[in-house]
């Protein structure tokens, strides 16, 4: 049985690194949100924004509560707002631009399939994913990756936004509330997605940079699991939010710490563990997948069969050698 330990899910609680990652994400999110607000005000000043259509507003639903400025909404990204994993789509774009080789793309595909299908956050696999991503961006300028990220969004991500989840986010915006993405994806990628969707901002994994150049290190740890909850808690304190009046949305049982923080948790396209947990606690559920997609939950939409198979075989062979 000991040999099967790597298949057993591990329960994780917030650590000092989780808190550091959460606080760093909250600080980065508030900074980018402020910059976006300043840009919006500048555009309004110059009359660049479209004029109102003049159509009468439709009656607002009971929730979210219109005008409640102490409420906000927090949305997980992967398979909640967008089909597939943002980091994988970003990796595809970097591969297309010759940032790394084919075998590394297969590795990306395997890692994403493993996390989603096995439901296991094995430290060895998490470390592999983190190191591969950091090694790719090390030495590149932040501004360069941001510019490329804009292109990658148009190429791979825009068409994978779930319309149903997007409508939920818009309902909060229409009620005058702030809406944040909360994701383990790099904060730069998450910020681009949030801006393109018209959201307030994003909490994401913060990679260290010096003089605008990535060092290949993280600030704290990836914004995942308990670290997401710490980020939401830190942002809520800074923004003066009442978490009991806030909402959170996710597809994964790994985000139960974040969902449990708020008064209005939603399970969106939930995995089996979250669906069961949500039903036991009478949380609201929404599923925007077809039956076939629901059965295949988590396989990166952009991952070809060959990439998945090749990455899986390579990763399993690597695991056997390590054992």
mmCIF file of C-alpha atoms in Angstrom:
data_model
loop_
_atom_site.group_PDB
_atom_site.id
_atom_site.type_symbol
_atom_site.label_atom_id
_atom_site.label_comp_id
_atom_site.label_asym_id
_atom_site.label_seq_id
_atom_site.Cartn_x
_atom_site.Cartn_y
_atom_site.Cartn_z
ATOM 1 C CA UNK A 1 0.000 0.000 0.000
ATOM 2 C CA UNK A 2 2.886 2.356 0.667
ATOM 3 C CA UNK A 3 3.799 2.254 -3.001
ATOM 4 C CA UNK A 4 0.390 3.768 -3.830
ATOM 5 C CA UNK A 5 0.912 6.798 -1.616
ATOM 6 C CA UNK A 6 1.450 9.050 -4.614
ATOM 7 C CA UNK A 7 -2.163 8.351 -5.675
ATOM 8 C CA UNK A 8 -3.662 9.457 -2.365
ATOM 9 C CA UNK A 9 -5.033 13.048 -2.223
ATOM 10 C CA UNK A 10 -3.408 15.157 0.464
ATOM 11 C CA UNK A 11 -5.310 17.632 2.605
ATOM 12 C CA UNK A 12 -3.516 20.974 2.740
ATOM 13 C CA UNK A 13 -4.017 23.927 5.024
ATOM 14 C CA UNK A 14 -2.761 27.468 4.723
ATOM 15 C CA UNK A 15 0.959 27.836 5.323
ATOM 16 C CA UNK A 16 3.189 30.872 5.654
ATOM 17 C CA UNK A 17 3.927 30.575 1.925
ATOM 18 C CA UNK A 18 0.191 30.394 1.171
ATOM 19 C CA UNK A 19 -0.381 33.585 3.128
ATOM 20 C CA UNK A 20 2.547 35.279 1.354
ATOM 21 C CA UNK A 21 1.222 34.180 -2.028
ATOM 22 C CA UNK A 22 -2.263 35.405 -1.154
ATOM 23 C CA UNK A 23 -1.076 38.790 0.066
ATOM 24 C CA UNK A 24 1.152 39.239 -2.999
ATOM 25 C CA UNK A 25 -1.758 38.359 -5.282
ATOM 26 C CA UNK A 26 -4.060 40.817 -3.505
ATOM 27 C CA UNK A 27 -1.494 43.603 -3.768
ATOM 28 C CA UNK A 28 -0.920 42.939 -7.474
ATOM 29 C CA UNK A 29 -4.669 42.757 -8.139
ATOM 30 C CA UNK A 30 -5.396 46.083 -6.465
ATOM 31 C CA UNK A 31 -2.545 47.753 -8.355
ATOM 32 C CA UNK A 32 -3.689 46.542 -11.780
ATOM 33 C CA UNK A 33 -7.332 47.318 -10.972
ATOM 34 C CA UNK A 34 -6.412 50.879 -10.039
ATOM 35 C CA UNK A 35 -4.440 51.267 -13.267
ATOM 36 C CA UNK A 36 -7.388 49.988 -15.313
ATOM 37 C CA UNK A 37 -9.787 52.346 -13.539
ATOM 38 C CA UNK A 38 -7.508 55.307 -14.236
ATOM 39 C CA UNK A 39 -7.332 54.309 -17.907
ATOM 40 C CA UNK A 40 -11.128 53.999 -18.080
ATOM 41 C CA UNK A 41 -11.582 57.438 -16.542
ATOM 42 C CA UNK A 42 -9.139 58.863 -19.068
ATOM 43 C CA UNK A 43 -11.060 57.291 -21.959
ATOM 44 C CA UNK A 44 -14.346 58.632 -20.605
ATOM 45 C CA UNK A 45 -12.799 62.080 -20.376
ATOM 46 C CA UNK A 46 -11.897 61.938 -24.069
ATOM 47 C CA UNK A 47 -15.257 60.491 -25.095
ATOM 48 C CA UNK A 48 -13.822 57.195 -26.331
ATOM 49 C CA UNK A 49 -16.359 54.969 -24.666
ATOM 50 C CA UNK A 50 -19.563 54.065 -26.502
ATOM 51 C CA UNK A 51 -22.633 56.067 -25.564
ATOM 52 C CA UNK A 52 -25.490 54.280 -23.772
ATOM 53 C CA UNK A 53 -27.916 52.555 -26.118
ATOM 54 C CA UNK A 54 -30.939 54.124 -24.461
ATOM 55 C CA UNK A 55 -32.656 50.782 -24.014
ATOM 56 C CA UNK A 56 -34.568 50.413 -20.741
ATOM 57 C CA UNK A 57 -32.749 48.344 -18.115
ATOM 58 C CA UNK A 58 -34.226 44.967 -17.303
ATOM 59 C CA UNK A 59 -35.355 44.298 -13.727
ATOM 60 C CA UNK A 60 -32.431 43.188 -11.552
ATOM 61 C CA UNK A 61 -32.627 39.807 -9.809
ATOM 62 C CA UNK A 62 -32.837 39.557 -6.026
ATOM 63 C CA UNK A 63 -29.209 38.446 -6.050
ATOM 64 C CA UNK A 64 -26.794 40.025 -6.502
ATOM 65 C CA UNK A 65 -28.063 42.976 -4.511
ATOM 66 C CA UNK A 66 -27.939 46.198 -6.502
ATOM 67 C CA UNK A 67 -25.883 48.943 -4.908
ATOM 68 C CA UNK A 68 -24.275 46.762 -2.221
ATOM 69 C CA UNK A 69 -20.726 48.114 -2.448
ATOM 70 C CA UNK A 70 -19.536 45.881 0.393
ATOM 71 C CA UNK A 71 -20.240 42.814 -1.719
ATOM 72 C CA UNK A 72 -18.070 41.447 -4.536
ATOM 73 C CA UNK A 73 -17.752 38.267 -6.581
ATOM 74 C CA UNK A 74 -14.733 35.983 -6.931
ATOM 75 C CA UNK A 75 -14.488 33.626 -9.915
ATOM 76 C CA UNK A 76 -12.087 30.752 -10.386
ATOM 77 C CA UNK A 77 -10.804 30.730 -13.977
ATOM 78 C CA UNK A 78 -9.988 27.235 -15.281
ATOM 79 C CA UNK A 79 -13.141 25.287 -16.241
ATOM 80 C CA UNK A 80 -15.263 27.851 -14.374
ATOM 81 C CA UNK A 81 -14.978 30.943 -16.566
ATOM 82 C CA UNK A 82 -13.002 29.305 -19.365
ATOM 83 C CA UNK A 83 -12.909 25.805 -20.829
ATOM 84 C CA UNK A 84 -9.550 24.211 -20.079
ATOM 85 C CA UNK A 85 -6.538 25.579 -18.238
ATOM 86 C CA UNK A 86 -5.256 29.100 -18.894
ATOM 87 C CA UNK A 87 -1.648 28.084 -18.301
ATOM 88 C CA UNK A 88 -1.923 25.371 -20.942
ATOM 89 C CA UNK A 89 -3.427 27.737 -23.513
ATOM 90 C CA UNK A 90 -0.677 30.225 -22.676
ATOM 91 C CA UNK A 91 1.890 27.443 -23.072
ATOM 92 C CA UNK A 92 0.506 26.636 -26.521
ATOM 93 C CA UNK A 93 0.966 30.235 -27.548
ATOM 94 C CA UNK A 94 4.535 30.313 -26.275
ATOM 95 C CA UNK A 95 5.284 27.041 -28.058
ATOM 96 C CA UNK A 96 3.989 28.534 -31.306
ATOM 97 C CA UNK A 97 6.460 31.387 -30.772
ATOM 98 C CA UNK A 98 9.393 28.979 -30.247
ATOM 99 C CA UNK A 99 9.789 29.593 -26.503
ATOM 100 C CA UNK A 100 10.240 25.854 -25.918
ATOM 101 C CA UNK A 101 10.215 22.448 -27.629
ATOM 102 C CA UNK A 102 7.476 19.919 -28.467
ATOM 103 C CA UNK A 103 8.318 17.573 -25.578
ATOM 104 C CA UNK A 104 7.679 20.410 -23.139
ATOM 105 C CA UNK A 105 4.264 21.034 -24.707
ATOM 106 C CA UNK A 106 3.440 17.352 -24.162
ATOM 107 C CA UNK A 107 4.574 17.760 -20.565
ATOM 108 C CA UNK A 108 2.210 20.702 -20.111
ATOM 109 C CA UNK A 109 -0.641 18.592 -21.498
ATOM 110 C CA UNK A 110 0.124 15.690 -19.193
ATOM 111 C CA UNK A 111 0.346 17.863 -16.102
ATOM 112 C CA UNK A 112 -3.020 19.506 -16.743
ATOM 113 C CA UNK A 113 -4.720 16.172 -17.509
ATOM 114 C CA UNK A 114 -3.225 14.670 -14.351
ATOM 115 C CA UNK A 115 -4.392 17.423 -12.019
ATOM 116 C CA UNK A 116 -7.922 17.415 -13.424
ATOM 117 C CA UNK A 117 -8.576 13.708 -13.968
ATOM 118 C CA UNK A 118 -6.716 12.194 -11.024
ATOM 119 C CA UNK A 119 -7.788 14.903 -8.596
ATOM 120 C CA UNK A 120 -4.385 14.615 -6.918
ATOM 121 C CA UNK A 121 -2.126 17.472 -5.914
ATOM 122 C CA UNK A 122 1.021 15.450 -5.442
ATOM 123 C CA UNK A 123 3.882 17.774 -4.349
ATOM 124 C CA UNK A 124 6.221 16.212 -6.917
ATOM 125 C CA UNK A 125 3.850 16.952 -9.799
ATOM 126 C CA UNK A 126 3.084 20.449 -8.499
ATOM 127 C CA UNK A 127 6.816 21.153 -8.287
ATOM 128 C CA UNK A 128 7.303 19.895 -11.860
ATOM 129 C CA UNK A 129 4.565 22.191 -13.165
ATOM 130 C CA UNK A 130 5.908 25.197 -11.306
ATOM 131 C CA UNK A 131 9.515 24.680 -12.382
ATOM 132 C CA UNK A 132 8.638 24.109 -16.040
ATOM 133 C CA UNK A 133 6.581 27.312 -16.201
ATOM 134 C CA UNK A 134 9.183 29.405 -14.389
ATOM 135 C CA UNK A 135 12.052 28.107 -16.511
ATOM 136 C CA UNK A 136 10.226 29.199 -19.662
ATOM 137 C CA UNK A 137 9.724 32.822 -18.584
ATOM 138 C CA UNK A 138 13.026 33.303 -16.730
ATOM 139 C CA UNK A 139 15.039 36.128 -18.258
ATOM 140 C CA UNK A 140 12.124 37.498 -20.291
ATOM 141 C CA UNK A 141 10.713 40.948 -19.685
ATOM 142 C CA UNK A 142 7.296 41.239 -18.048
ATOM 143 C CA UNK A 143 6.201 43.676 -20.756
ATOM 144 C CA UNK A 144 7.131 41.138 -23.456
ATOM 145 C CA UNK A 145 5.011 38.401 -21.888
ATOM 146 C CA UNK A 146 2.102 40.807 -21.382
ATOM 147 C CA UNK A 147 2.169 41.779 -25.062
ATOM 148 C CA UNK A 148 2.304 38.136 -26.150
ATOM 149 C CA UNK A 149 -0.449 37.300 -23.665
ATOM 150 C CA UNK A 150 -2.805 39.692 -25.458
ATOM 151 C CA UNK A 151 -2.236 37.808 -28.710
ATOM 152 C CA UNK A 152 -2.619 34.411 -27.065
ATOM 153 C CA UNK A 153 -5.944 35.434 -25.543
ATOM 154 C CA UNK A 154 -7.309 36.185 -29.008
ATOM 155 C CA UNK A 155 -5.844 33.001 -30.500
ATOM 156 C CA UNK A 156 -6.798 30.404 -27.897
ATOM 157 C CA UNK A 157 -8.869 31.764 -25.019
ATOM 158 C CA UNK A 158 -11.572 34.146 -26.241
ATOM 159 C CA UNK A 159 -13.674 31.427 -27.848
ATOM 160 C CA UNK A 160 -13.452 29.218 -24.751
ATOM 161 C CA UNK A 161 -15.238 31.544 -22.317
ATOM 162 C CA UNK A 162 -18.378 29.909 -20.863
ATOM 163 C CA UNK A 163 -21.306 32.234 -21.770
ATOM 164 C CA UNK A 164 -23.261 31.145 -18.695
ATOM 165 C CA UNK A 165 -20.490 32.022 -16.260
ATOM 166 C CA UNK A 166 -19.812 35.236 -18.131
ATOM 167 C CA UNK A 167 -23.485 36.186 -17.610
ATOM 168 C CA UNK A 168 -23.171 35.534 -13.870
ATOM 169 C CA UNK A 169 -20.168 37.844 -13.679
ATOM 170 C CA UNK A 170 -22.005 40.493 -15.659
ATOM 171 C CA UNK A 171 -24.926 40.329 -13.235
ATOM 172 C CA UNK A 172 -22.583 41.338 -10.413
ATOM 173 C CA UNK A 173 -21.101 44.132 -12.508
ATOM 174 C CA UNK A 174 -24.564 45.383 -13.430
ATOM 175 C CA UNK A 175 -25.390 45.448 -9.711
ATOM 176 C CA UNK A 176 -22.455 47.803 -9.180
ATOM 177 C CA UNK A 177 -20.213 45.188 -7.559
ATOM 178 C CA UNK A 178 -16.564 44.425 -8.241
ATOM 179 C CA UNK A 179 -15.719 41.090 -9.865
ATOM 180 C CA UNK A 180 -12.333 39.411 -9.519
ATOM 181 C CA UNK A 181 -10.759 36.365 -11.116
ATOM 182 C CA UNK A 182 -8.915 34.137 -8.623
ATOM 183 C CA UNK A 183 -6.553 31.663 -10.257
ATOM 184 C CA UNK A 184 -3.274 29.784 -10.032
ATOM 185 C CA UNK A 185 -2.441 31.141 -13.494
ATOM 186 C CA UNK A 186 0.192 33.918 -13.644
ATOM 187 C CA UNK A 187 -1.265 37.203 -12.500
ATOM 188 C CA UNK A 188 -0.260 38.839 -15.793
ATOM 189 C CA UNK A 189 -2.272 36.291 -17.817
ATOM 190 C CA UNK A 190 -5.208 36.523 -15.404
ATOM 191 C CA UNK A 191 -5.183 40.321 -15.594
ATOM 192 C CA UNK A 192 -5.391 40.244 -19.391
ATOM 193 C CA UNK A 193 -8.383 37.886 -19.251
ATOM 194 C CA UNK A 194 -10.116 39.966 -16.588
ATOM 195 C CA UNK A 195 -9.658 43.162 -18.592
ATOM 196 C CA UNK A 196 -10.890 41.572 -21.813
ATOM 197 C CA UNK A 197 -14.034 40.413 -20.002
ATOM 198 C CA UNK A 198 -14.602 43.809 -18.434
ATOM 199 C CA UNK A 199 -14.001 42.543 -14.892
ATOM 200 C CA UNK A 200 -12.468 44.522 -12.054
ATOM 201 C CA UNK A 201 -9.164 42.664 -11.861
ATOM 202 C CA UNK A 202 -7.464 39.391 -11.023
ATOM 203 C CA UNK A 203 -5.741 37.569 -8.212
ATOM 204 C CA UNK A 204 -3.098 35.212 -9.609
ATOM 205 C CA UNK A 205 0.257 33.595 -8.961
ATOM 206 C CA UNK A 206 2.953 36.257 -8.639
ATOM 207 C CA UNK A 207 6.312 35.526 -10.266
ATOM 208 C CA UNK A 208 9.249 37.547 -8.980
ATOM 209 C CA UNK A 209 10.717 40.157 -11.309
ATOM 210 C CA UNK A 210 13.641 42.545 -10.918
ATOM 211 C CA UNK A 211 13.798 45.658 -13.090
ATOM 212 C CA UNK A 212 10.967 44.252 -15.178
ATOM 213 C CA UNK A 213 12.688 40.891 -15.840
ATOM 214 C CA UNK A 214 11.471 37.542 -14.480
ATOM 215 C CA UNK A 215 13.933 35.881 -12.103
ATOM 216 C CA UNK A 216 12.465 32.368 -12.331
ATOM 217 C CA UNK A 217 11.229 32.480 -8.716
ATOM 218 C CA UNK A 218 7.784 32.859 -7.166
ATOM 219 C CA UNK A 219 6.584 35.187 -4.431
ATOM 220 C CA UNK A 220 5.318 32.621 -1.926
ATOM 221 C CA UNK A 221 3.746 29.689 -3.800
ATOM 222 C CA UNK A 222 1.233 29.151 -6.628
ATOM 223 C CA UNK A 223 -2.149 30.695 -5.850
ATOM 224 C CA UNK A 224 -3.901 27.372 -5.385
ATOM 225 C CA UNK A 225 -6.186 25.859 -2.756
ATOM 226 C CA UNK A 226 -5.700 27.560 0.626
ATOM 227 C CA UNK A 227 -3.606 30.323 -0.972
ATOM 228 C CA UNK A 228 -6.675 31.436 -2.955
ATOM 229 C CA UNK A 229 -8.644 31.802 0.252
ATOM 230 C CA UNK A 230 -5.826 33.856 1.767
ATOM 231 C CA UNK A 231 -5.776 36.122 -1.297
ATOM 232 C CA UNK A 232 -9.540 36.683 -1.137
ATOM 233 C CA UNK A 233 -9.340 37.354 2.602
ATOM 234 C CA UNK A 234 -6.517 39.891 2.114
ATOM 235 C CA UNK A 235 -8.283 41.655 -0.756
ATOM 236 C CA UNK A 236 -11.568 41.791 1.141
ATOM 237 C CA UNK A 237 -9.826 43.424 4.106
ATOM 238 C CA UNK A 238 -8.112 45.983 1.859
ATOM 239 C CA UNK A 239 -11.314 46.776 -0.044
ATOM 240 C CA UNK A 240 -13.588 46.889 3.021
ATOM 241 C CA UNK A 241 -15.756 43.995 1.825
ATOM 242 C CA UNK A 242 -18.102 41.906 3.947
ATOM 243 C CA UNK A 243 -17.359 38.314 2.940
ATOM 244 C CA UNK A 244 -20.781 37.163 4.163
ATOM 245 C CA UNK A 245 -22.296 39.328 1.416
ATOM 246 C CA UNK A 246 -19.821 38.193 -1.257
ATOM 247 C CA UNK A 247 -20.103 35.362 -3.776
ATOM 248 C CA UNK A 248 -17.533 32.872 -5.049
ATOM 249 C CA UNK A 249 -17.680 30.519 -8.026
ATOM 250 C CA UNK A 250 -15.548 27.462 -8.813
ATOM 251 C CA UNK A 251 -15.562 24.058 -10.498
ATOM 252 C CA UNK A 252 -13.018 22.367 -8.218
ATOM 253 C CA UNK A 253 -13.053 20.815 -4.756
ATOM 254 C CA UNK A 254 -9.586 22.352 -4.337
ATOM 255 C CA UNK A 255 -11.354 25.716 -4.013
ATOM 256 C CA UNK A 256 -13.568 24.695 -1.098
ATOM 257 C CA UNK A 257 -11.485 26.942 1.234
ATOM 258 C CA UNK A 258 -12.324 29.955 -0.965
ATOM 259 C CA UNK A 259 -15.966 28.977 -1.440
ATOM 260 C CA UNK A 260 -16.387 28.476 2.296
ATOM 261 C CA UNK A 261 -15.233 32.029 3.007
ATOM 262 C CA UNK A 262 -18.230 33.716 1.413
ATOM 263 C CA UNK A 263 -21.929 33.854 2.126
ATOM 264 C CA UNK A 264 -22.898 32.899 -1.438
ATOM 265 C CA UNK A 265 -20.820 29.965 -2.765
ATOM 266 C CA UNK A 266 -21.575 28.517 -6.214
ATOM 267 C CA UNK A 267 -20.359 25.253 -7.739
ATOM 268 C CA UNK A 268 -19.929 25.822 -11.493
ATOM 269 C CA UNK A 269 -19.315 22.819 -13.788
ATOM 270 C CA UNK A 270 -18.306 21.002 -10.588
ATOM 271 C CA UNK A 271 -16.047 17.989 -10.301
ATOM 272 C CA UNK A 272 -17.498 14.978 -8.473
ATOM 273 C CA UNK A 273 -16.084 15.898 -5.055
ATOM 274 C CA UNK A 274 -17.289 19.494 -5.203
ATOM 275 C CA UNK A 275 -20.717 18.452 -6.501
ATOM 276 C CA UNK A 276 -21.144 16.099 -3.557
ATOM 277 C CA UNK A 277 -19.833 18.668 -1.063
ATOM 278 C CA UNK A 278 -22.076 21.399 -2.481
ATOM 279 C CA UNK A 279 -25.202 19.249 -2.390
ATOM 280 C CA UNK A 280 -24.558 18.310 1.233
ATOM 281 C CA UNK A 281 -24.419 22.007 2.132
ATOM 282 C CA UNK A 282 -27.180 23.125 -0.258
ATOM 283 C CA UNK A 283 -24.874 25.393 -2.239
ATOM 284 C CA UNK A 284 -26.110 26.589 -5.619
ATOM 285 C CA UNK A 285 -24.934 24.563 -8.623
ATOM 286 C CA UNK A 286 -24.684 25.485 -12.293
ATOM 287 C CA UNK A 287 -23.412 23.228 -15.085
ATOM 288 C CA UNK A 288 -22.876 24.706 -18.541
ATOM 289 C CA UNK A 289 -21.305 21.629 -20.111
ATOM 290 C CA UNK A 290 -23.053 19.185 -22.395
ATOM 291 C CA UNK A 291 -23.342 15.646 -21.045
ATOM 292 C CA UNK A 292 -20.367 14.540 -23.133
ATOM 293 C CA UNK A 293 -18.194 17.398 -21.958
ATOM 294 C CA UNK A 294 -19.189 16.815 -18.364
ATOM 295 C CA UNK A 295 -18.031 13.221 -18.640
ATOM 296 C CA UNK A 296 -14.664 14.439 -19.855
ATOM 297 C CA UNK A 297 -14.285 17.232 -17.325
ATOM 298 C CA UNK A 298 -10.845 18.696 -17.086
ATOM 299 C CA UNK A 299 -9.096 17.506 -20.240
ATOM 300 C CA UNK A 300 -7.561 20.674 -21.696
ATOM 301 C CA UNK A 301 -9.658 21.645 -24.691
ATOM 302 C CA UNK A 302 -6.579 22.685 -26.611
ATOM 303 C CA UNK A 303 -4.659 19.465 -25.969
ATOM 304 C CA UNK A 304 -4.566 17.183 -28.968
ATOM 305 C CA UNK A 305 -4.903 13.446 -28.460
ATOM 306 C CA UNK A 306 -1.288 12.949 -29.495
ATOM 307 C CA UNK A 307 -0.007 15.530 -27.038
ATOM 308 C CA UNK A 308 -1.987 14.021 -24.176
ATOM 309 C CA UNK A 309 -0.902 10.493 -25.014
ATOM 310 C CA UNK A 310 2.725 11.439 -25.523
ATOM 311 C CA UNK A 311 2.831 13.509 -22.354
ATOM 312 C CA UNK A 312 1.131 10.779 -20.354
ATOM 313 C CA UNK A 313 3.519 8.079 -21.531
ATOM 314 C CA UNK A 314 6.546 10.258 -20.893
ATOM 315 C CA UNK A 315 5.373 11.294 -17.427
ATOM 316 C CA UNK A 316 4.522 7.746 -16.399
ATOM 317 C CA UNK A 317 7.914 6.536 -17.615
ATOM 318 C CA UNK A 318 9.586 9.325 -15.667
ATOM 319 C CA UNK A 319 7.645 8.390 -12.556
ATOM 320 C CA UNK A 320 8.697 4.741 -12.866
ATOM 321 C CA UNK A 321 12.359 5.740 -13.183
ATOM 322 C CA UNK A 322 12.085 7.933 -10.081
ATOM 323 C CA UNK A 323 10.621 5.048 -8.125
#
